[in-house]
Structures are given as C-alpha cells and as structure tokens.
CSV table of C-alpha atoms in Angstrom, one decimal:
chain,number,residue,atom,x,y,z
S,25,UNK,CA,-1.9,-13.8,24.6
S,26,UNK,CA,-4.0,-10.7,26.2
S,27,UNK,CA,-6.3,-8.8,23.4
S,28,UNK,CA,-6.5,-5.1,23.1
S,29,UNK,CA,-9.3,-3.4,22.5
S,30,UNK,CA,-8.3,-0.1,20.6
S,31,UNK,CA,-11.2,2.4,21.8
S,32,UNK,CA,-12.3,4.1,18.2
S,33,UNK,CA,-14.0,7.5,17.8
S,34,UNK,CA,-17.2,8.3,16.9
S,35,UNK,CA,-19.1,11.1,15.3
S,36,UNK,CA,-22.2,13.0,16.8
S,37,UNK,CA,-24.4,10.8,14.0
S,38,UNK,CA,-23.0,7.3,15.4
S,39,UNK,CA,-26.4,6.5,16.8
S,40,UNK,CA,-27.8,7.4,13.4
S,41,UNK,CA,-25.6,4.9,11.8
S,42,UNK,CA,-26.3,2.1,14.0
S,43,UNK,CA,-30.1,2.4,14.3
S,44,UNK,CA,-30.0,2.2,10.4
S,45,UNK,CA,-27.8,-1.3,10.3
S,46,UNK,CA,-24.5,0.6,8.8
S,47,UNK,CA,-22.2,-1.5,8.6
S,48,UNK,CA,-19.3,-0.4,10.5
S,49,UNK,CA,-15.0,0.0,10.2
S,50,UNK,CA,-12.4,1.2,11.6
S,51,UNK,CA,-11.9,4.4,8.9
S,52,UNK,CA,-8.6,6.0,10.4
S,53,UNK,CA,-9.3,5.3,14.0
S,54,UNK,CA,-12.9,6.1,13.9
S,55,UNK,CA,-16.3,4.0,13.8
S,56,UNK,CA,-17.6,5.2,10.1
S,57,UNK,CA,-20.2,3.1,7.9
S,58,UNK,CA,-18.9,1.9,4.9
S,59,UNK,CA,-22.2,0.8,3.7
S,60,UNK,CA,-25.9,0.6,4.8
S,61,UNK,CA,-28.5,-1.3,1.6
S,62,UNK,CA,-25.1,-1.6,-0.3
S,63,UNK,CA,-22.3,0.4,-2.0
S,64,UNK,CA,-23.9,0.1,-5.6
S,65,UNK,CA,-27.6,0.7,-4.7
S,66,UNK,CA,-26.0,3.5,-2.4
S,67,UNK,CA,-23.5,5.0,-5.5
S,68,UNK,CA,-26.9,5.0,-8.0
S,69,UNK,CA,-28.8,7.0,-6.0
S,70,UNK,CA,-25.8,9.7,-5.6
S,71,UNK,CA,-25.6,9.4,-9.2
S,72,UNK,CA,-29.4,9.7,-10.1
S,73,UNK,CA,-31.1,11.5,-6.7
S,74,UNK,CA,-29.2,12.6,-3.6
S,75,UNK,CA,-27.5,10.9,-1.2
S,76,UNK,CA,-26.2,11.9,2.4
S,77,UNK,CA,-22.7,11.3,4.0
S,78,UNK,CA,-21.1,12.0,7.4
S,79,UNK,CA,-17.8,13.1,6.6
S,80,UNK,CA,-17.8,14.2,10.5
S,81,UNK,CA,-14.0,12.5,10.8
S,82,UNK,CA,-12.5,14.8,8.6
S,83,UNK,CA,-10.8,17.9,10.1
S,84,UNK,CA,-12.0,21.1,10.5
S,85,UNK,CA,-9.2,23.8,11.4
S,86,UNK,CA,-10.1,27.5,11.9
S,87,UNK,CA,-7.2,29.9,11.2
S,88,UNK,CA,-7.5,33.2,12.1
S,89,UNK,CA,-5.1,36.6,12.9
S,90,UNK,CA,-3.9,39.8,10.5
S,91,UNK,CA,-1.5,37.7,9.3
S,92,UNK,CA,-3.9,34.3,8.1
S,93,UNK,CA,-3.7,35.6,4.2
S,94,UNK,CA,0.6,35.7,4.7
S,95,UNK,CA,0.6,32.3,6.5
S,96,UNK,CA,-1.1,30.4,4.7
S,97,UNK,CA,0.2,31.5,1.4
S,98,UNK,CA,3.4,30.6,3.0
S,99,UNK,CA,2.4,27.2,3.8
S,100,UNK,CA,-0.3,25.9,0.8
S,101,UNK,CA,0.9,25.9,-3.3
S,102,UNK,CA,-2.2,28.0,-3.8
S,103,UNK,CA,-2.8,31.4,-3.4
S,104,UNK,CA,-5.3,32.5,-0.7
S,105,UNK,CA,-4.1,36.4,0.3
S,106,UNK,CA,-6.7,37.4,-2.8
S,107,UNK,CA,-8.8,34.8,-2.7
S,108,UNK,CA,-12.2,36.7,-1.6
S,109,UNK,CA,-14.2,35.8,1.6
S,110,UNK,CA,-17.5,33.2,0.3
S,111,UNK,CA,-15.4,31.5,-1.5
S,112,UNK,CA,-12.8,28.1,-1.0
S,113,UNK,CA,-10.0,26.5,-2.9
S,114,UNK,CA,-8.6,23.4,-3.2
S,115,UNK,CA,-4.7,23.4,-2.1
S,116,UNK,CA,-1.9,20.8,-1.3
S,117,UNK,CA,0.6,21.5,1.8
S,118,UNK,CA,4.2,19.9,0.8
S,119,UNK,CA,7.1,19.7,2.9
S,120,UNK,CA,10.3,21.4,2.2
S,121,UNK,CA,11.3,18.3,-0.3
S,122,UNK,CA,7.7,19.1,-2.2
S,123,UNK,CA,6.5,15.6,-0.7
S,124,UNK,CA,2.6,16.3,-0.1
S,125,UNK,CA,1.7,15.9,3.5
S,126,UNK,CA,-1.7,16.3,2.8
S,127,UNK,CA,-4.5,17.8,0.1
S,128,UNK,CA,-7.4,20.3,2.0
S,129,UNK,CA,-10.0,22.7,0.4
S,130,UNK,CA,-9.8,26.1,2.4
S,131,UNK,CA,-13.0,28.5,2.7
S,132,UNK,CA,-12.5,32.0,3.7
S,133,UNK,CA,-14.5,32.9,6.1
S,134,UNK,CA,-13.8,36.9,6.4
S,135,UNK,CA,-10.8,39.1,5.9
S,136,UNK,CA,-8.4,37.2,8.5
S,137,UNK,CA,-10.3,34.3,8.8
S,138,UNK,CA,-10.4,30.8,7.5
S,139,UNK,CA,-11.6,27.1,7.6
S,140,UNK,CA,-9.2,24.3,6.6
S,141,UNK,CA,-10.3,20.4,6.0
S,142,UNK,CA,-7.8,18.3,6.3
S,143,UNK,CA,-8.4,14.4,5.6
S,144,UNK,CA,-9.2,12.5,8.7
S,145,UNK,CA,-5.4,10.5,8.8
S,146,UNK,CA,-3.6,13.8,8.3
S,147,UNK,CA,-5.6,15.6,11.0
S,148,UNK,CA,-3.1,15.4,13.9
S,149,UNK,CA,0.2,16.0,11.7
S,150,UNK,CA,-1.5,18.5,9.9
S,151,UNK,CA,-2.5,20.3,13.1
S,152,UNK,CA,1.5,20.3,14.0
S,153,UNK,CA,2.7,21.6,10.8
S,154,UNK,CA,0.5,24.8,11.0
S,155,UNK,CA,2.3,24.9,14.8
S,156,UNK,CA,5.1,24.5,14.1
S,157,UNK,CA,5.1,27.4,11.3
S,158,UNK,CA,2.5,29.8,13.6
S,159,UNK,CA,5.4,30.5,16.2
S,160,UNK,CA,6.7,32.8,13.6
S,161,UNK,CA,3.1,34.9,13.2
S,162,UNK,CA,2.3,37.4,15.5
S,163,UNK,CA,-1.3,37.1,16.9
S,164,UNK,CA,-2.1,34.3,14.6
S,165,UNK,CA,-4.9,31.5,15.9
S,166,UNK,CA,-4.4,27.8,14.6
S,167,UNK,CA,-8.3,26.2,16.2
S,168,UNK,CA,-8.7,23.1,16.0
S,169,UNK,CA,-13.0,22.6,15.5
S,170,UNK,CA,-13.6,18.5,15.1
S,171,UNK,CA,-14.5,17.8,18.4
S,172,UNK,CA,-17.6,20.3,18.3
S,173,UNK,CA,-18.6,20.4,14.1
S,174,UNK,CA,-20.1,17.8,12.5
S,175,UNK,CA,-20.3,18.0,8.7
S,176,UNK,CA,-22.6,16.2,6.3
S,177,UNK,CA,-22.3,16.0,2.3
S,178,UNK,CA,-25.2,16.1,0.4
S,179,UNK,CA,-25.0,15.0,-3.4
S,180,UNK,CA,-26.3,14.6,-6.4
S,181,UNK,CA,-28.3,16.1,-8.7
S,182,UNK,CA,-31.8,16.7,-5.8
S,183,UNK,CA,-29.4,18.1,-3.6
S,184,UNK,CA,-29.9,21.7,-5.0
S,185,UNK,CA,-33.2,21.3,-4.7
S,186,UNK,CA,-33.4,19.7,-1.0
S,187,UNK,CA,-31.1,22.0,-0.2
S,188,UNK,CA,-33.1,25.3,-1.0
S,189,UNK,CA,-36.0,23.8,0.8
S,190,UNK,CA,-34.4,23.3,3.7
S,191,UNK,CA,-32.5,26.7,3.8
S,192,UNK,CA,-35.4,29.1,2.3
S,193,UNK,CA,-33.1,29.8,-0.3
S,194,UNK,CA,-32.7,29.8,-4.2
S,195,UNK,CA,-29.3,28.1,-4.6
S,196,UNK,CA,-29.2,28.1,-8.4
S,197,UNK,CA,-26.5,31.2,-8.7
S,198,UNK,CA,-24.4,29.7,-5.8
S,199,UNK,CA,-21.4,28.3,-7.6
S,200,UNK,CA,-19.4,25.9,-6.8
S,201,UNK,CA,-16.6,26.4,-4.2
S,202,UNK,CA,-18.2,28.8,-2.8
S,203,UNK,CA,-20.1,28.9,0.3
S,204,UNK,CA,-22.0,31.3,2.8
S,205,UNK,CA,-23.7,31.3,6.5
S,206,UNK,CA,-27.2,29.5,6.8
S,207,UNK,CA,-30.1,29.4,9.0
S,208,UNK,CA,-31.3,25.5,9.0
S,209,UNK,CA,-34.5,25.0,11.9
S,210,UNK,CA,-33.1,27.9,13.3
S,211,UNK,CA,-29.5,26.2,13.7
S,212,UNK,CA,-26.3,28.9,11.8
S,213,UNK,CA,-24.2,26.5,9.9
S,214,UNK,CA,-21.9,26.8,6.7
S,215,UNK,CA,-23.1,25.8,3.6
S,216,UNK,CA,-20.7,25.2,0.5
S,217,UNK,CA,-21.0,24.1,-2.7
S,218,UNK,CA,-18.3,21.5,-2.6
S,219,UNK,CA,-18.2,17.9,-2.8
S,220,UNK,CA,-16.0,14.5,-3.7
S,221,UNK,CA,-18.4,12.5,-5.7
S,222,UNK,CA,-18.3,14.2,-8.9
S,223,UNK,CA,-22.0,15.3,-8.9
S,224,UNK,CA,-23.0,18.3,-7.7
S,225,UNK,CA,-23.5,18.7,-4.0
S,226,UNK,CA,-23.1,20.8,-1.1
S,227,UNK,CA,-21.2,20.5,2.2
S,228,UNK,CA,-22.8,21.1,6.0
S,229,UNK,CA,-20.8,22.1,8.7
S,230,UNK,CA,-22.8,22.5,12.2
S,231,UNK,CA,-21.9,22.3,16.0
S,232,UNK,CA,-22.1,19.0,16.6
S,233,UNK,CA,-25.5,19.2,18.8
S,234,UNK,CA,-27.0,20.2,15.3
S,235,UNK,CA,-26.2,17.4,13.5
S,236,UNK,CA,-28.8,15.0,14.2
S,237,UNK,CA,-31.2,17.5,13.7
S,238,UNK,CA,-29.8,18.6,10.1
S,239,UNK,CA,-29.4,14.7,9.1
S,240,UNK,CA,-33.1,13.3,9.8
S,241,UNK,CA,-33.8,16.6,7.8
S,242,UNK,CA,-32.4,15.6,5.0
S,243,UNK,CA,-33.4,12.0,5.4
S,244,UNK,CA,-37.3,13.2,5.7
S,245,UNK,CA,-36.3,15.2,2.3
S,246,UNK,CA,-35.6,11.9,0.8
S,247,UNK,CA,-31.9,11.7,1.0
S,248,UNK,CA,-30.4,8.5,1.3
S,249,UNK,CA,-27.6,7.7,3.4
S,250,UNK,CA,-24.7,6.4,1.8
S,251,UNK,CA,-21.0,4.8,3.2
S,252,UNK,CA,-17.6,5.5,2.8
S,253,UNK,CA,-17.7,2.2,0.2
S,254,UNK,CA,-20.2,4.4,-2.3
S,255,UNK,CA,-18.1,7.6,-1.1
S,256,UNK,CA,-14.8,5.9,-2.7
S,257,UNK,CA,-16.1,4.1,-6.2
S,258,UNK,CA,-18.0,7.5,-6.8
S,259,UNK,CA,-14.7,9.7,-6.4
S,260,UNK,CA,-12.4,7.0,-8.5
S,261,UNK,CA,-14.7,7.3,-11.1
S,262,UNK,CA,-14.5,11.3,-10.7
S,263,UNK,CA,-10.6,11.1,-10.7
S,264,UNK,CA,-10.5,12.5,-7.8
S,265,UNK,CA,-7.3,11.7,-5.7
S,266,UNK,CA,-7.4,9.6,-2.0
S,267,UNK,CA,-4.3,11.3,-0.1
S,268,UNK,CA,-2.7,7.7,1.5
S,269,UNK,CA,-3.8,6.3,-1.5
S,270,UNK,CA,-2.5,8.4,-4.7
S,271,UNK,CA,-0.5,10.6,-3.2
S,272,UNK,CA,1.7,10.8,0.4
S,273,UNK,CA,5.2,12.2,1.2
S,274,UNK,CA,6.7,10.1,-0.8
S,275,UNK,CA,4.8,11.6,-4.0
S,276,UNK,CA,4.8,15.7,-5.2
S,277,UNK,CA,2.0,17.1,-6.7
S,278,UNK,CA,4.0,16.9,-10.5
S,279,UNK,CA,4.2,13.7,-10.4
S,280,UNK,CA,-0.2,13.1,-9.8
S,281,UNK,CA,-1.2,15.5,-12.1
S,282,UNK,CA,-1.8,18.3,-9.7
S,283,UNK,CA,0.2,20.6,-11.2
S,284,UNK,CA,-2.6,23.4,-11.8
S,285,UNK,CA,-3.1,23.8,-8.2
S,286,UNK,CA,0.6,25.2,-7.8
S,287,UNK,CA,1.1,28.9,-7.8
S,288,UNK,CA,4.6,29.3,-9.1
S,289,UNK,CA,5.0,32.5,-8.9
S,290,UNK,CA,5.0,33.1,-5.0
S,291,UNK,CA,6.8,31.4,-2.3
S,292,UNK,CA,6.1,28.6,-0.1
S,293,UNK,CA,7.3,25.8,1.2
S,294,UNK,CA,8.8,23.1,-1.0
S,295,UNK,CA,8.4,25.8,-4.1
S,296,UNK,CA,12.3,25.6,-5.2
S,297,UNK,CA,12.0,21.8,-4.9
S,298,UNK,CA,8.9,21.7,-7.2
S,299,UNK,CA,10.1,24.4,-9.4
S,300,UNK,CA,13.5,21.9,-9.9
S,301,UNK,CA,11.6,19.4,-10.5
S,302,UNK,CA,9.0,21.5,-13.1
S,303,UNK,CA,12.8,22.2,-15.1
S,304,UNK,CA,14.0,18.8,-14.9
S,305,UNK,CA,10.4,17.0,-15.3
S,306,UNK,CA,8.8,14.1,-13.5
S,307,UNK,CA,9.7,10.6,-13.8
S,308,UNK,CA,6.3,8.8,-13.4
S,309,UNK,CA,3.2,10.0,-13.7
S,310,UNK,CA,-0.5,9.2,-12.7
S,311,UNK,CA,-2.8,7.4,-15.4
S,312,UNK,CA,-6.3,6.2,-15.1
S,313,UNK,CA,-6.6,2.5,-16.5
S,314,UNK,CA,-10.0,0.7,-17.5
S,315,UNK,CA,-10.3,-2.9,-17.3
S,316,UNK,CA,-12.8,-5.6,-19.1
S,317,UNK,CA,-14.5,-6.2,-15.7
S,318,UNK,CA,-14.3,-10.4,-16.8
S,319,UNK,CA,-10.9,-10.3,-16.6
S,320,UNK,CA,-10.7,-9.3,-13.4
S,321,UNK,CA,-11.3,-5.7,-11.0
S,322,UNK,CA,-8.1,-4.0,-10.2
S,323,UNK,CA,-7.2,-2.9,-6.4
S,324,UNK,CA,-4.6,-0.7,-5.0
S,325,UNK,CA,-1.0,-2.1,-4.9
S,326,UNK,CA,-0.8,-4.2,-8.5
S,327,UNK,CA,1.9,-4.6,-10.1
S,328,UNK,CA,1.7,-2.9,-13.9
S,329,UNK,CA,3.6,-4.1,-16.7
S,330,UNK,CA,4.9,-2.8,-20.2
S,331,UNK,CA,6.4,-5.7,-22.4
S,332,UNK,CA,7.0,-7.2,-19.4
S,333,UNK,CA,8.9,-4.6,-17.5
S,334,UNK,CA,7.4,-3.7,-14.6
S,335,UNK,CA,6.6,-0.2,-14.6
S,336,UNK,CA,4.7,0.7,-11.4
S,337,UNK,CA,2.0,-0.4,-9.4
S,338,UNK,CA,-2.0,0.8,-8.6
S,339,UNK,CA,-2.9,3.5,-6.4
S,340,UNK,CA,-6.4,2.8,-6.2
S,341,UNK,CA,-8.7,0.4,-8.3
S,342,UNK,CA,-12.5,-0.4,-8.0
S,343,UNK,CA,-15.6,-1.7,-10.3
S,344,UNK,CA,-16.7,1.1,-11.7
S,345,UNK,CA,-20.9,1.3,-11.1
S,346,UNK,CA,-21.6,3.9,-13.5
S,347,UNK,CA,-19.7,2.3,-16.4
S,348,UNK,CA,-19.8,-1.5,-15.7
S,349,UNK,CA,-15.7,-1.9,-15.8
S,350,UNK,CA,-12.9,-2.2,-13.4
S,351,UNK,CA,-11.2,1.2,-13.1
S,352,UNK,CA,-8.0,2.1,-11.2
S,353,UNK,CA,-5.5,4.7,-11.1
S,354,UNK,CA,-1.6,3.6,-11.3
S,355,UNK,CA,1.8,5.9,-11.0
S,356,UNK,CA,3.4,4.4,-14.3
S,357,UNK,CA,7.7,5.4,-14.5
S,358,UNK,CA,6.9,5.6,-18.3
S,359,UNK,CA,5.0,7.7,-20.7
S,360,UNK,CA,1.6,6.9,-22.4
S,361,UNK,CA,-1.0,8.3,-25.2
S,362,UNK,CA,-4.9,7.4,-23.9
S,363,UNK,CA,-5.7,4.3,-25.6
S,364,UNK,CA,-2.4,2.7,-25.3
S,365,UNK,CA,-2.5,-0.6,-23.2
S,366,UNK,CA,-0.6,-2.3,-20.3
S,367,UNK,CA,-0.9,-5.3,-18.1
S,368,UNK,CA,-2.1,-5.2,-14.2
S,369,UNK,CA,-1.5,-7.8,-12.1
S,370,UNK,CA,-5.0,-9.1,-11.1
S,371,UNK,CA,-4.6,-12.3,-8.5
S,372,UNK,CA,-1.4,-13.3,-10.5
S,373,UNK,CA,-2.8,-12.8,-13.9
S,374,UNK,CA,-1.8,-10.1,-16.2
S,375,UNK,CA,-4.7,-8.7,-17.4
S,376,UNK,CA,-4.8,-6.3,-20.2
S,377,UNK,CA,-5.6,-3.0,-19.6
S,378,UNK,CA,-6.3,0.5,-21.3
S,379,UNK,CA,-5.0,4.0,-20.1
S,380,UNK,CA,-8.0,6.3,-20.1
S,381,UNK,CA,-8.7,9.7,-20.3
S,382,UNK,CA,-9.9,11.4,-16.7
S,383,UNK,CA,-12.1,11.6,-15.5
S,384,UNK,CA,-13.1,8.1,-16.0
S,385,UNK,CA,-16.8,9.5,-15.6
S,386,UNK,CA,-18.5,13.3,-16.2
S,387,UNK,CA,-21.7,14.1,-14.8
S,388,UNK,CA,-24.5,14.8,-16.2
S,389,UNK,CA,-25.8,18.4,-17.4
C-alpha cells in the first residue's frame, strides 16, 4: 500500500519549538507542541509565574469598510456597531438554524475597522461565511492576516509585570478585553488583555518576521514555554468552551451555557431560531462534573448515566492539575442542582460523579 505524507503547516516560531525538544502533533493540520518539560510542570508555572504560547494557528481576519459595524452585527450574536475602538468582545457566529459555526473574540481596531480570531479548524469556513455575506456590503474588506501575524499568549500572574517591562508601559489600568498599539524592540504589534487560561494574561499579535524576536524576549524575561496539552487542562479548569469539542453546528449557544453573549434585541443570523428556542427552552444543557481522580479521569465522548438511563455523553474531560481530580464537561438531556451526582463511563466502569459549579477553578486575587 503507498503512504502519504500529508505536508502540515508551521508557524514563524517552529524553529523555536524544535530547538527546545517540543514535542510535536498534528493540531488541525499544523505542526504545534503539545508539550515541552511536561503539561503539569508547564500548567503550574501558568498558574504560579508566566507562561508563553504560540497560538500562531489560530486565525486572524481583518474586516474593514463604512459598513464593518452593520456587517458584523449582522453576522455575530453580539453587538459590535457601539462597541468602542480599544476594546474586543467575545461573540459566537451561528448559522441560520442557530447551530454555532464557530466562537471568536473581535477587537476593534478604529471606527470601520476590526480584528476577528477565529479557532484554527474554523479558519477556512469561517473565512467563506464572511464571503459569502460581504457580496451584499458595499466597499467592505474581509483580509485574511495568518500567513504574515504571528501571535503569542502570555499568562499568568508575571505577565503584567513582564509585559510592562518589555513595552515601557504601566499596564495596571489596562483592563481586560481591551487592547491598544505597542512599540516592542522597536517592532508595532497589538497588545490585548485577553487570554484562555483563566489567569490573567495578554495576547501578541506581530508580523510574522517579529515573532522570534518578541518570543526569546519573553523567554529572557523568564517566561516559560508551554504546549497546547497545558493550554487545554488550564482552560477546562477555567470552563472555558473548546469549539469541536463543546460546541459545533450541531449545538446552539442555549444549549452550552452561552446565552449572555446573545444580543436579543437586534437581528442576525439564526436570531428567530434562538429566540424559538429561548420560548420553548433547551433540551440539554452543559454541566461541569468532578471525579475522585482513583476512580478513574474522564475524556471526551463517555457515556453519562442517571439511574441507569443514559443521558448524554462528555464533551471534554482532563485531570484537573490545580485541584488533584478528574474534571470534564458533559451536555446532559436532563436537569441537575450542583452537588447532585451521576455515573460516567470511565474504560467501561461507571464511576460516580458530581455536577459542579463553573468554573471548576477561579484565580487567584
């Protein structure tokens, strides 16, 4: 039988990754380090000091024109027209049916201008769907960017601190989602305050010839570099949702809890969809579940049972660093109070387990 070789892609910070031994995966068709010492000595120092990711795969989409504020209103369940330039917001973009085709923070970069970032699998169809709705826009520009940015997360709670002294500037009143235009070496690049970690953290988006520059910055500040393994236990813990994970077409924001990032009263697309299903309510819903990490660590796609009924299956399930138990988040067809209990399918044991509050974890003050 003749192999193929599929030819992945790689950020401007591949070298990086292999001189420091990451260890490598195909992450949505591109090279990406999941780990480098190891995903728990690389999720403590996030949680403690300050950690460094390339998050280069993700998308980076520049909409610009008169008419940005209309479109994308149009298009996202949140409102941008009056969302002021400096700041971003975090939005889903549904389909006609309310089925989420992906979940993207927008900054606003100036009166008609903006920065979507869509998640690294939804790039392309993301890219088509703004198309597809732009031919109706007069003078509006839909810019692709990934091919020339690079951008770089730095978190935890030293990132403040690193970060002012590489920019020259006290951070302290920068809140978060918001973000502004930096001088790094001499290099312009977007800083935000934005992050999916759960600690506090900032965002850095460069040209791509930048990037190596900006990382062994932050490196020779003491920032540790950190996989996509760390990236993912520290964001479960956070409650923060993984779009192919908790949530796809098949799934509308009511139904994961995302409910608060709908603007109701305006019009886009998939609103009368949602706004039937607000009247007639939801028929499963997203719960966080802890589990005694002896009986077992829960992963996506378990089976989850109530007095023996099967009632859905995990989304996403890890070991939980920062709280030494098995964690996972499940879309459950019935309804439960925190503390009630249910049964995951762990390896073909049933293993008792409690719905939790979320987050599972809250950082630090």
């Amino acid at each position: 039988m003749e192999r193929r070789f599929v030819s992945l892609s790689v950020t401007a910070l591949h070298s990086a990754h292999a001189n420091l031994r990451g260890r490598m995966i195909d992450f949505n068709g591109w090279s990406m380090p999941v780990q480098y010492e190891g995903i728990m000595a690389e999720h403590r120092v996030v949680r403690e000091g300050c950690g460094i990711f390339d998050v280069s795969h993700m998308g980076r989409i520049r909409i610009d024109g008169a008419d940005a504020p209309e479109f994308l209103n149009m298009l996202l369940t949140n409102e941008f027209a009056s969302m002021k330039p400096g700041l971003a917001r975090y939005s889903l973009l549904c389909r006609e049916d309310g089925g989420i085709i992906d979940d993207m923070v927008i900054f606003r970069l100036g009166s008609a201008e903006y920065l979507a970032i869509p998640n690294a699998g939804s790039y392309e169809k993301v890219l088509t769907w703004l198309n597809k709705w732009a031919v109706d826009f007069q003078g509006l520009s839909v810019v692709p960017l990934r091919d020339e940015t690079s951008m770089i997360a730095v978190q935890g709670p030293r990132s403040e601190q690193i970060m002012e002294r590489l920019t020259g500037l006290d951070l302290n009143g920068m809140r978060r989602f918001s973000h502004t235009q930096v001088s790094i070496f001499g290099r312009n690049v977007l800083v935000a305050r934005t992050g999916y970690t759960g600690e506090d953290g900032f965002e850095v988006i460069s040209e791509s010839g930048d990037a190596m520059a900006i990382w062994e910055a932050l490196m020779g500040e003491g920032c540790v570099p950190c996989g996509l393994g760390s990236r993912d236990t520290l964001r479960l813990e956070a409650g923060l949702l993984l779009y192919g994970s908790d949530m796809d077409e098949s799934i509308n924001p009511l139904e994961v809890g995302l409910t608060k990032f709908i603007n109701f009263n305006k019009d886009f697309v998939g609103v009368e969809a949602l706004r039937a299903q607000e009247t007639a309510g939801v028929q499963r819903h997203l719960y966080g579940l802890c589990v005694d990490k002896k009986e077992g660590i829960p992963r996506a796609h378990q089976e989850v049972y109530s007095n023996g009924e099967l009632i859905g299956e995990t989304t996403s399930g890890t070991f939980a660093p920062s709280l030494g138990i098995g964690i996972a988040l499940a879309l459950l067809s019935s309804d439960f109070e925190v503390g009630a209990t249910v049964e995951v399918d762990i390896r073909g044991k049933r293993v008792s387990s409690t719905i939790s509050q979320l987050p599972f974890y809250v950082k630090k003050d």
